[in-house]
Coordinates of C-alpha atoms and ligand atoms in Angstrom, one line a residue:
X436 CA -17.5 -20.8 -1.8
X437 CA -16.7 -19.6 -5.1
X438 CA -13.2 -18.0 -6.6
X439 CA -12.9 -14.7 -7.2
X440 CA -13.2 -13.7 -10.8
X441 CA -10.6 -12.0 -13.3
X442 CA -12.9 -9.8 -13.8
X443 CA -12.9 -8.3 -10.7
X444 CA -9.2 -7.3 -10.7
X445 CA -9.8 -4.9 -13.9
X446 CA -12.7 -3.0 -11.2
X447 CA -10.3 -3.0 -9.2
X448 CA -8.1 -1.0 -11.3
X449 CA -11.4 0.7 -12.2
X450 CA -11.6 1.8 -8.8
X451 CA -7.7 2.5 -8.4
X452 CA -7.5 0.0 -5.5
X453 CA -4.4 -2.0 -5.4
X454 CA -3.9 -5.7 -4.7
X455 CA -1.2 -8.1 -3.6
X456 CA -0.6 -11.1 -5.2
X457 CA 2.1 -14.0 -4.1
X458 CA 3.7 -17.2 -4.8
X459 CA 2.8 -20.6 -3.1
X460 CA 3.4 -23.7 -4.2
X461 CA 2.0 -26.6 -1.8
X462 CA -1.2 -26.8 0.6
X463 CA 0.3 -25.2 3.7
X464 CA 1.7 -22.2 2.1
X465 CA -1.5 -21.7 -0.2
X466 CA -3.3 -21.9 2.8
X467 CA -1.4 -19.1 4.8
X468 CA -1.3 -17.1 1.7
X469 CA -5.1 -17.1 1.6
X470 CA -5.7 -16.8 4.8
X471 CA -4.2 -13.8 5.2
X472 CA -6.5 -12.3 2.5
X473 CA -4.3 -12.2 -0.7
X474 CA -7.0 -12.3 -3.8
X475 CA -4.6 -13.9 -6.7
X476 CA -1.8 -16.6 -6.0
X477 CA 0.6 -17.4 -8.7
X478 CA 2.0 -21.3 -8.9
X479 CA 5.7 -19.5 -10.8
X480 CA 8.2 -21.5 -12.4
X481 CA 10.2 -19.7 -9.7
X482 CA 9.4 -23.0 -7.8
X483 CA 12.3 -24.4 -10.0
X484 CA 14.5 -22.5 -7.6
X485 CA 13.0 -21.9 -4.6
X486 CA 11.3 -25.5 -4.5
X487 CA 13.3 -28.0 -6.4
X488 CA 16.9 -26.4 -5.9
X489 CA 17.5 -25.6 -9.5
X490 CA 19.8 -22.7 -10.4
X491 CA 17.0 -21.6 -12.6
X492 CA 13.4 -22.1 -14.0
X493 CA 14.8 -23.3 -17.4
X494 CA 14.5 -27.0 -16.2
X495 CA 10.9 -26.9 -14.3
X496 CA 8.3 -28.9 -16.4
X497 CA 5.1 -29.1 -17.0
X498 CA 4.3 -32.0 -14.7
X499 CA 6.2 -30.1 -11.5
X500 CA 3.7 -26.9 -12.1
X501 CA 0.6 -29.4 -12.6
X502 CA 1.5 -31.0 -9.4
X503 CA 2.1 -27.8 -7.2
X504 CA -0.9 -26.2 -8.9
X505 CA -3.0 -29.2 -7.3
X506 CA -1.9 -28.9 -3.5
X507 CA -1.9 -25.1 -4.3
X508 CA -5.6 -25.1 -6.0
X509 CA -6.1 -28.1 -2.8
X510 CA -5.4 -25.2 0.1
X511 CA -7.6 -22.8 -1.4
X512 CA -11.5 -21.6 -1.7
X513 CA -11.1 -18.0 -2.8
X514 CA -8.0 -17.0 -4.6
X515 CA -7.6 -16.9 -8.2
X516 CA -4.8 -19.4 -9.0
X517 CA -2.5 -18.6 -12.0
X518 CA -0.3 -21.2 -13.0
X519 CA 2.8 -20.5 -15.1
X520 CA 3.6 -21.7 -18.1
X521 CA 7.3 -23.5 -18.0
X522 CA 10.1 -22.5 -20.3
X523 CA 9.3 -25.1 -24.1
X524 CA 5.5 -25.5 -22.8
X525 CA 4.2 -22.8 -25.4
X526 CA 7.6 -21.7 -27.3
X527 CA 7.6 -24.7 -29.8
X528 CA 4.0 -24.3 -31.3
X529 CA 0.6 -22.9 -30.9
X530 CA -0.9 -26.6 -30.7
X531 CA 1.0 -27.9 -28.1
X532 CA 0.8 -24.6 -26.5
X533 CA -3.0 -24.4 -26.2
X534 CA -2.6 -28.4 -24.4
X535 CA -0.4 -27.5 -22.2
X536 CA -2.1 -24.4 -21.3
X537 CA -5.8 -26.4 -20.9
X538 CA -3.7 -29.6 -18.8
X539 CA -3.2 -26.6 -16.4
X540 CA -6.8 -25.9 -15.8
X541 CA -7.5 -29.3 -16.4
X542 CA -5.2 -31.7 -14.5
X543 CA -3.9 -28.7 -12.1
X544 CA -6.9 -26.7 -11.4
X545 CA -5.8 -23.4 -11.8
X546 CA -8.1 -20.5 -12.7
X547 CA -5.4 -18.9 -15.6
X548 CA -2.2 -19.3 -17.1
X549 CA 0.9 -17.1 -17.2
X550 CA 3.2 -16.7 -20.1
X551 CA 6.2 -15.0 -20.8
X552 CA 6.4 -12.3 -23.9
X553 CA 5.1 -9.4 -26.3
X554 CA 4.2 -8.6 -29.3
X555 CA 5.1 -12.2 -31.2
X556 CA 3.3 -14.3 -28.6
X557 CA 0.1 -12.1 -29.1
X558 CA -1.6 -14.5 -31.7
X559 CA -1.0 -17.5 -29.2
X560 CA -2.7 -15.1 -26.0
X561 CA -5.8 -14.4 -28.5
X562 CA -6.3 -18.1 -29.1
X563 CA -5.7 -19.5 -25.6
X564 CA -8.6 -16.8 -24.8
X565 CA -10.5 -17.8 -27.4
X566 CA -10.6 -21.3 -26.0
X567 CA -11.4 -20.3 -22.7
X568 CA -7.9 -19.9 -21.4
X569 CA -7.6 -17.1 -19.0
X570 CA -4.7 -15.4 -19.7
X571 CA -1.9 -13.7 -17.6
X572 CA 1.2 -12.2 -19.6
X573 CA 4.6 -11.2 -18.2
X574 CA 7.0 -8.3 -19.9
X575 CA 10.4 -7.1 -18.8
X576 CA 13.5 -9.4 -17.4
X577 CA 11.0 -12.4 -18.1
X578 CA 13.3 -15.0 -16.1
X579 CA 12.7 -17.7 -19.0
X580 CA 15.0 -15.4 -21.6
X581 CA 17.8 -14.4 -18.8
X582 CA 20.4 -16.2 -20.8
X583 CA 19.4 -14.3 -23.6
X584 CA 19.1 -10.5 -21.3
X585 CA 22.7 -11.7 -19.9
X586 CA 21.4 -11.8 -16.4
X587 CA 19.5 -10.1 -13.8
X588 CA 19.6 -7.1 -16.0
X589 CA 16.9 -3.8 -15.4
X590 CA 14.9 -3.8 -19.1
X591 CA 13.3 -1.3 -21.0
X592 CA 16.2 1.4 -20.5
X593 CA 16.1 2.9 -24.1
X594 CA 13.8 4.5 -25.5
X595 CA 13.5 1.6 -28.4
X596 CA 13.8 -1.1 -25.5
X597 CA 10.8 1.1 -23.5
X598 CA 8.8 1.7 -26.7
X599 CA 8.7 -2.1 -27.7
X600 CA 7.5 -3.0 -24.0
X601 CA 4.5 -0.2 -23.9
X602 CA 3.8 -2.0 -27.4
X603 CA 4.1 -5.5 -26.2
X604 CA 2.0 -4.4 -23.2
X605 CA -1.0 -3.3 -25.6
X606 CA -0.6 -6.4 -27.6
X607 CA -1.3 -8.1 -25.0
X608 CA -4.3 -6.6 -23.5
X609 CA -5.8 -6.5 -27.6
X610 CA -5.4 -10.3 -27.3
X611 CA -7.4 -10.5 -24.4
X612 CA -4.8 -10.6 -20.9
X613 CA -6.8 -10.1 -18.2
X614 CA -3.5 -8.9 -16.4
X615 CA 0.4 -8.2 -17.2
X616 CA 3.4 -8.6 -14.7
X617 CA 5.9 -5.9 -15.2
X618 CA 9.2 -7.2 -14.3
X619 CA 12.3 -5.3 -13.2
X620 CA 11.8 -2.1 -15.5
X621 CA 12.2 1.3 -14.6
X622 CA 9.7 2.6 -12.4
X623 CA 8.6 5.7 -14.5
X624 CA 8.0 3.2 -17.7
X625 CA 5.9 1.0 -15.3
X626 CA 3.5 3.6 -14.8
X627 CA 3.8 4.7 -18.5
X628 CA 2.1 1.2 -19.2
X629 CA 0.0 1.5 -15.9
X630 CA -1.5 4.9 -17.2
X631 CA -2.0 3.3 -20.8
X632 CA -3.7 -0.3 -20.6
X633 CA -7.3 -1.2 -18.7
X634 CA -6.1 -4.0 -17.2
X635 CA -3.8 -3.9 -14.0
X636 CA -0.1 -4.4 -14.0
X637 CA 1.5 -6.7 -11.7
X638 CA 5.1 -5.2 -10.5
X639 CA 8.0 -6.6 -8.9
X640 CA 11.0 -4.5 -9.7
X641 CA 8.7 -2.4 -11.7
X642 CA 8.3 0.4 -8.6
X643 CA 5.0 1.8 -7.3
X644 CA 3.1 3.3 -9.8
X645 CA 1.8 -0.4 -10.8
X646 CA -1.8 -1.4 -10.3
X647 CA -0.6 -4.3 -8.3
X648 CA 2.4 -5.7 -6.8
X649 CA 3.5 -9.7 -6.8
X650 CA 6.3 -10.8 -4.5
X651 CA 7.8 -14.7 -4.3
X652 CA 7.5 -16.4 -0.7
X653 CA 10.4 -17.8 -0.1
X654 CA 12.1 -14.3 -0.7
X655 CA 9.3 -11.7 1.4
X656 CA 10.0 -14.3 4.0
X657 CA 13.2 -14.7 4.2
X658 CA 13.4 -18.6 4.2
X659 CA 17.0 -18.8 2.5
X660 CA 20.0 -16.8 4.0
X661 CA 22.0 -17.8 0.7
X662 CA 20.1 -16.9 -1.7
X663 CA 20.6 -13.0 -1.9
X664 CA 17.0 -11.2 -2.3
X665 CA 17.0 -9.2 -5.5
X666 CA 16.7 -5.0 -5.2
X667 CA 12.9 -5.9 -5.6
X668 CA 12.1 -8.2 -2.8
X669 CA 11.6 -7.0 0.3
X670 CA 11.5 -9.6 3.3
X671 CA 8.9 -9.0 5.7
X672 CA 10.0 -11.8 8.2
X673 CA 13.1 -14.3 8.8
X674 CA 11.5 -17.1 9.0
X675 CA 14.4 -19.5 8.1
X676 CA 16.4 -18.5 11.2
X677 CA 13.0 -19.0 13.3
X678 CA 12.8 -22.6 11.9
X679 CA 16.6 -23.2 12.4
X680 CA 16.2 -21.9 16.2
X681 CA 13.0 -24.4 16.6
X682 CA 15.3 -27.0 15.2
X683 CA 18.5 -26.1 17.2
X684 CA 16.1 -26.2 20.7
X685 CA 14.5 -29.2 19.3
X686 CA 17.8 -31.3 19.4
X687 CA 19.2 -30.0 22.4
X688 CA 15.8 -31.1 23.9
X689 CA 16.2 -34.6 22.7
X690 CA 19.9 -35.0 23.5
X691 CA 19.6 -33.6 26.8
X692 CA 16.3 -35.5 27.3
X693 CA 14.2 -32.9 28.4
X694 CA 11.8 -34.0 25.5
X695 CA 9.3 -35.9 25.6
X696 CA 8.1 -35.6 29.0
X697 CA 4.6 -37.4 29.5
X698 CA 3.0 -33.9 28.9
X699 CA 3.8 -35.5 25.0
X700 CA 3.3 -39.3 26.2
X701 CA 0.5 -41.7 26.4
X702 CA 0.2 -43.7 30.3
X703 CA -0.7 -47.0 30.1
X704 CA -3.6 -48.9 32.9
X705 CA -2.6 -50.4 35.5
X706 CA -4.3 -54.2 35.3
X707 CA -2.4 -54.0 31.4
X708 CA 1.4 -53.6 33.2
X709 CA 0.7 -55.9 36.0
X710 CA -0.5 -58.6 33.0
X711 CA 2.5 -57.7 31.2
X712 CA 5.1 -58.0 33.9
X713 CA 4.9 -61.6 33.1
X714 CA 4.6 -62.0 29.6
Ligands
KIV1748 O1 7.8 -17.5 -11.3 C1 7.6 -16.5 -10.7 O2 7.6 -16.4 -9.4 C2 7.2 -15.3 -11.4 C3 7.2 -14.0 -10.7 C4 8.6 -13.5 -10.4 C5 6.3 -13.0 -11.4 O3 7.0 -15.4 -12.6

C-alpha cells in the first residue's frame, strides 16, 4: 500500500474539503491515529513534553524525533508522516540544516519535515525542496521562539505583526511548502492567509476558517489531568482517568485475589503432577 501524496492535500484545498491531522509518536498510537482515517500524522517536538516530561521542546533532539519517527513511520501504511525539525537542527546553518532534514527521511522514514519560521528561513525551505525535502512550515506562537514571544502569547495582533505573518506565509509557499501550520493567531488573520496562498493551512489556535486543523494527542485525549489544555485544544475523551480506573480495579483484583482465576491460567496433565509429587 502506498502513502498518500502531498500533493493530494493542495486538491484537497482545491476542492475546499478539510482534513485532520494529529500527533503520534510510537507504534500503538500511530496505529490508532491511522486507523481511524487521519490522512497526515505529525512526529512534533511537542513529544519533548508530552513524551519525555520536558517543560518544553527546547531540549528534544534530533535523535528522539528520528527514533519516534521510526515506530511512528513502523505503525503506518497510509499516512503522510511529517517529522519536525528540533529547536538548533536547522537554526545554526543551511548545511547542517539540509542533513538533519534528509537523516529524517533517511534514518526516520518520514514523508516531510516541519520547520518553524517566515520570511528569513525562506532560502533554507527553497533548498530543502530543491533537494527533495518535502517541506512543511509553521508561523505564529511557533513553540521553539516562546522564550522569545514571552509565553503562550496569541501572535499576529497588529497590523505590522499580521502583515509580516501573511508575508511570511507567501514566502513560504514561493519556496515551495507544500503546507503551513497557523499557530494561535487570530482567527480572522487565519483565513486572511487561508483565502491568499494555494496551499492549505494547518490551524490549531488559528480558528475555523483554516484549510485544515492539527491537534496533539495527548491533549484531544485528555491523558494528563495536570497539564492544563490550552484555549485551542479540545479533548474529545478522558482517557487518563479510564487507564487510572483499569489500574485502580487492576490492584484491588490482585490484592483481594480475585485475579488470576484459571480463566487467565494454564492447567497442567495429570500423569506430569502425579511424576512430580515425588520429585
Ligand atoms: O510539535 C507539535 O506538536 C506541533 C504542533 C503544535 C503543530 O508543532
Amino acid at each position: 500500500m502506498s502513502r498518500i501524496s502531498i500533493h493530494k492535500l493542495r486538491e484537497l484545498k482545491a476542492r475546499g474539503q478539510r482534513f485532520a491531522m494529529v500527533t503520534a509518536y510510537d507504534y500503538p498510537s500511530a496505529r490508532l491515529v491511522e486507523q481511524a482515517g487521519i490522512p497526515v500524522i505529525l512526529v512534533g517536538d511537542s513529544l519533548g513534553s508530552v513524551i519525555l516530561g520536558y517543560e518544553s521542546t527546547v531540549p528534544v533532539t534530533m535523535d528522539d524525533i528520528v527514533y519516534h519517527t521510526r515506530a511512528v513511520v513502523r505503525g503506518t501504511e497510509r499516512a503522510i508522516i511529517v517529522a519536525d525539525m528540533p529547536f538548533m537542527s536547522y537554526q545554526a546553518n543551511a548545511d547542517d540544516a539540509v542533513r538533519n532534514a534528509g537523516r529524517l527521511l533517511q534514518e526516520g522514514g518520514a514523508t516531510a519535515v516541519k520547520l518553524e519560521g517566515g520570511s528569513h528561513i525562506a532560502p533554507l525551505v527553497h533548498r530543502m525542496v530543491e533537494s527533495g525535502i518535502p517541506v512543511m512550515g509553521h508561523l505564529g506562537l511557533t513553540p521553539q521562539s516562546v522564550n522569545q514571544f514571552g509565553g503562550h502569547k496569541v501572535q499576529g495582533k497588529t497590523p505590522a505583526a499580521a502583515a509580516r505573518l501573511i508575508n511570511d506565509a507567501r514566502a513560504l509557499e514561493a519556496a515551495g511548502a507544500f503546507a503551513v501550520v497557523l499557530e494561535t493567531i487570530p482567527a480572522p488573520l487565519a483565513r486572511m492567509v487561508s483565502e491568499r496562498l494555494s496551499v492549505p493551512t494547518i490551524g490549531i489556535g488559528a480558528g475555523p476558517h483554516c484549510d485544515a486543523q492539527v491537534q496533539v494527542f495527548h491533549d484531544m485525549l485528555g491523558i494528563y489531568d495536570d497539564r492544563r489544555p490550552l484555549r485551542h485544544a479540545k479533548r474529545y475523551a478522558v482517557l487518563g482517568e479510564t487507564i487510572r480506573e483499569a489500574m485502580r480495579a487492576y490492584i484491588q483484583e490482585v490484592e483481594s485475589g480475585a485475579f488470576p482465576t484459571m480463566e487467565h491460567a494454564f492447567e497442567m496433565d495429570e500423569s506430569t503432577m502425579a511424576e512430580l509429587a515425588h520429585a
